[in-house]
C-alpha cells in the first residue's frame, strides 16, 4: 500500500466514524483533530477500525503518530507493507 492509499484508508475510516465531517479539504500536514470535530471516542473508533478492517494494532503509546494524515501515512504504511497489503 502506498502512502496515498494509506491516507485514503484512514479517510475512509473517518468517513464512517464521523459521517458528518467534510473530508474533501483535509490538509494532510495539519492535525486531524484541529481541522475536524473528532473527539477522543472518534479517535478510539479509528484505532479500533484499523484493527478490525486491516488487522493493524496501534499501541496507546503510538497514538500521537496518528495526529495528521501525513503522520498516519508515515506510521501505518510500513505496517500495511508488513501485512502484505
Coordinates of N, CA and C in Angstrom, one line a residue, residues 7-69:
X7 N -3.4 7.0 3.3 CA -4.2 8.2 3.7 C -5.7 8.0 3.3
X8 N -5.9 7.4 2.2 CA -7.3 7.2 1.8 C -8.0 6.1 2.7
X9 N -7.2 5.1 3.1 CA -7.8 4.1 4.0 C -8.2 4.8 5.4
X10 N -7.4 5.7 5.8 CA -7.7 6.5 7.1 C -8.9 7.4 6.8
X11 N -9.0 8.0 5.7 CA -10.1 8.9 5.4 C -11.4 8.1 5.3
X12 N -11.3 6.9 4.7 CA -12.5 6.0 4.6 C -13.0 5.7 6.0
X13 N -12.1 5.4 6.9 CA -12.5 5.1 8.3 C -13.1 6.3 8.9
X14 N -12.5 7.5 8.8 CA -13.1 8.7 9.4 C -14.5 9.0 8.8
X15 N -14.6 8.7 7.5 CA -15.9 8.9 6.9 C -17.0 8.1 7.5
X16 N -16.6 6.9 8.0 CA -17.6 6.0 8.6 C -17.8 6.4 10.1
X17 N -16.7 6.8 10.8 CA -16.8 7.1 12.2 C -17.4 8.5 12.4
X18 N -17.2 9.4 11.5 CA -17.7 10.8 11.6 C -18.4 11.2 10.3
X19 N -19.5 10.6 10.0 CA -20.1 10.8 8.7 C -20.5 12.3 8.3
X20 N -20.6 13.1 9.3 CA -21.0 14.5 9.1 C -19.8 15.4 8.7
X21 N -18.6 14.9 8.8 CA -17.4 15.7 8.5 C -17.2 15.8 7.0
X22 N -16.8 17.0 6.6 CA -16.4 17.2 5.2 C -14.9 16.9 5.0
X23 N -14.6 15.8 4.3 CA -13.2 15.3 4.2 C -12.5 15.7 2.9
X24 N -13.2 16.4 2.0 CA -12.5 16.7 0.7 C -11.4 17.8 0.9
X25 N -11.5 18.6 1.9 CA -10.4 19.6 2.1 C -9.5 19.4 3.3
X26 N -9.4 18.1 3.7 CA -8.5 17.8 4.8 C -7.0 18.0 4.3
X27 N -6.3 18.8 5.1 CA -4.9 19.1 4.8 C -4.0 18.0 5.5
X28 N -3.2 17.3 4.7 CA -2.5 16.2 5.2 C -1.5 16.5 6.3
X29 N -1.0 17.7 6.3 CA 0.0 18.0 7.3 C -0.5 18.6 8.6
X30 N -1.8 18.9 8.6 CA -2.5 19.5 9.8 C -3.1 18.4 10.7
X31 N -3.0 18.6 12.0 CA -3.6 17.6 12.9 C -5.1 17.4 12.6
X32 N -5.5 16.2 12.5 CA -6.9 15.9 12.2 C -7.8 16.5 13.2
X33 N -7.4 16.4 14.5 CA -8.4 17.0 15.5 C -8.4 18.5 15.4
X34 N -7.5 19.1 14.8 CA -7.5 20.6 14.7 C -8.4 21.0 13.5
X35 N -8.6 20.1 12.6 CA -9.4 20.5 11.4 C -10.8 19.8 11.3
X36 N -10.9 18.7 12.1 CA -12.2 18.0 12.1 C -12.7 18.0 13.5
X37 N -14.0 17.8 13.7 CA -14.5 17.8 15.1 C -14.5 16.3 15.6
X38 N -13.3 15.8 15.7 CA -13.2 14.4 16.2 C -12.9 14.5 17.7
X39 N -13.7 13.8 18.5 CA -13.4 13.7 19.9 C -12.6 12.5 20.2
X40 N -12.3 12.2 21.5 CA -11.5 11.1 21.9 C -12.1 9.8 21.5
X41 N -13.5 9.7 21.6 CA -14.1 8.5 21.2 C -14.0 8.2 19.7
X42 N -14.1 9.3 18.9 CA -14.0 9.1 17.5 C -12.6 8.6 17.2
X43 N -11.6 9.1 17.9 CA -10.2 8.7 17.7 C -10.0 7.2 18.0
X44 N -10.6 6.8 19.2 CA -10.5 5.4 19.5 C -11.3 4.5 18.5
X45 N -12.4 5.0 18.0 CA -13.1 4.3 16.9 C -12.2 4.1 15.7
X46 N -11.4 5.1 15.4 CA -10.5 5.0 14.2 C -9.5 3.9 14.5
X47 N -8.9 3.9 15.7 CA -7.9 2.9 16.1 C -8.5 1.5 16.0
X48 N -9.7 1.4 16.5 CA -10.4 0.1 16.5 C -10.7 -0.4 15.1
X49 N -11.1 0.5 14.2 CA -11.4 0.2 12.8 C -10.1 -0.2 12.1
X50 N -9.0 0.4 12.4 CA -7.7 0.0 11.8 C -7.4 -1.5 12.2
X51 N -7.7 -1.9 13.4 CA -7.5 -3.3 13.8 C -8.5 -4.2 13.1
X52 N -9.8 -3.7 13.1 CA -10.9 -4.6 12.6 C -10.8 -4.8 11.1
X53 N -10.6 -3.7 10.4 CA -10.5 -3.7 8.9 C -9.2 -4.2 8.3
X54 N -8.1 -3.8 9.0 CA -6.8 -4.0 8.4 C -5.8 -4.9 9.3
X55 N -6.3 -5.3 10.4 CA -5.5 -6.1 11.3 C -4.3 -5.4 11.8
X56 N -4.4 -4.1 12.0 CA -3.2 -3.3 12.4 C -3.5 -2.8 13.9
X57 N -2.6 -3.2 14.7 CA -2.7 -2.8 16.1 C -1.9 -1.5 16.3
X58 N -2.5 -0.6 17.0 CA -1.8 0.7 17.3 C -1.7 0.8 18.9
X59 N -0.6 0.6 19.5 CA -0.4 0.7 20.9 C -0.7 2.1 21.3
X60 N -1.3 2.3 22.5 CA -1.7 3.6 23.0 C -0.5 4.6 23.0
X61 N 0.7 4.1 23.3 CA 1.9 4.9 23.3 C 2.1 5.5 21.9
X62 N 1.6 4.9 20.8 CA 1.8 5.4 19.5 C 0.7 6.2 18.9
X63 N -0.3 6.5 19.7 CA -1.5 7.3 19.3 C -1.0 8.6 18.7
X64 N 0.0 9.3 19.3 CA 0.4 10.6 18.7 C 0.9 10.5 17.2
X65 N 1.3 9.3 16.8 CA 1.7 9.0 15.4 C 0.5 9.2 14.4
X66 N -0.7 9.2 14.9 CA -1.9 9.3 14.1 C -2.5 10.7 14.1
X67 N -1.7 11.7 14.4 CA -2.2 13.0 14.6 C -2.7 13.6 13.2
X68 N -1.9 13.4 12.2 CA -2.3 14.0 10.9 C -2.3 12.9 9.8
X69 N -2.8 13.2 8.6 CA -2.8 12.2 7.6 C -1.4 11.9 7.2

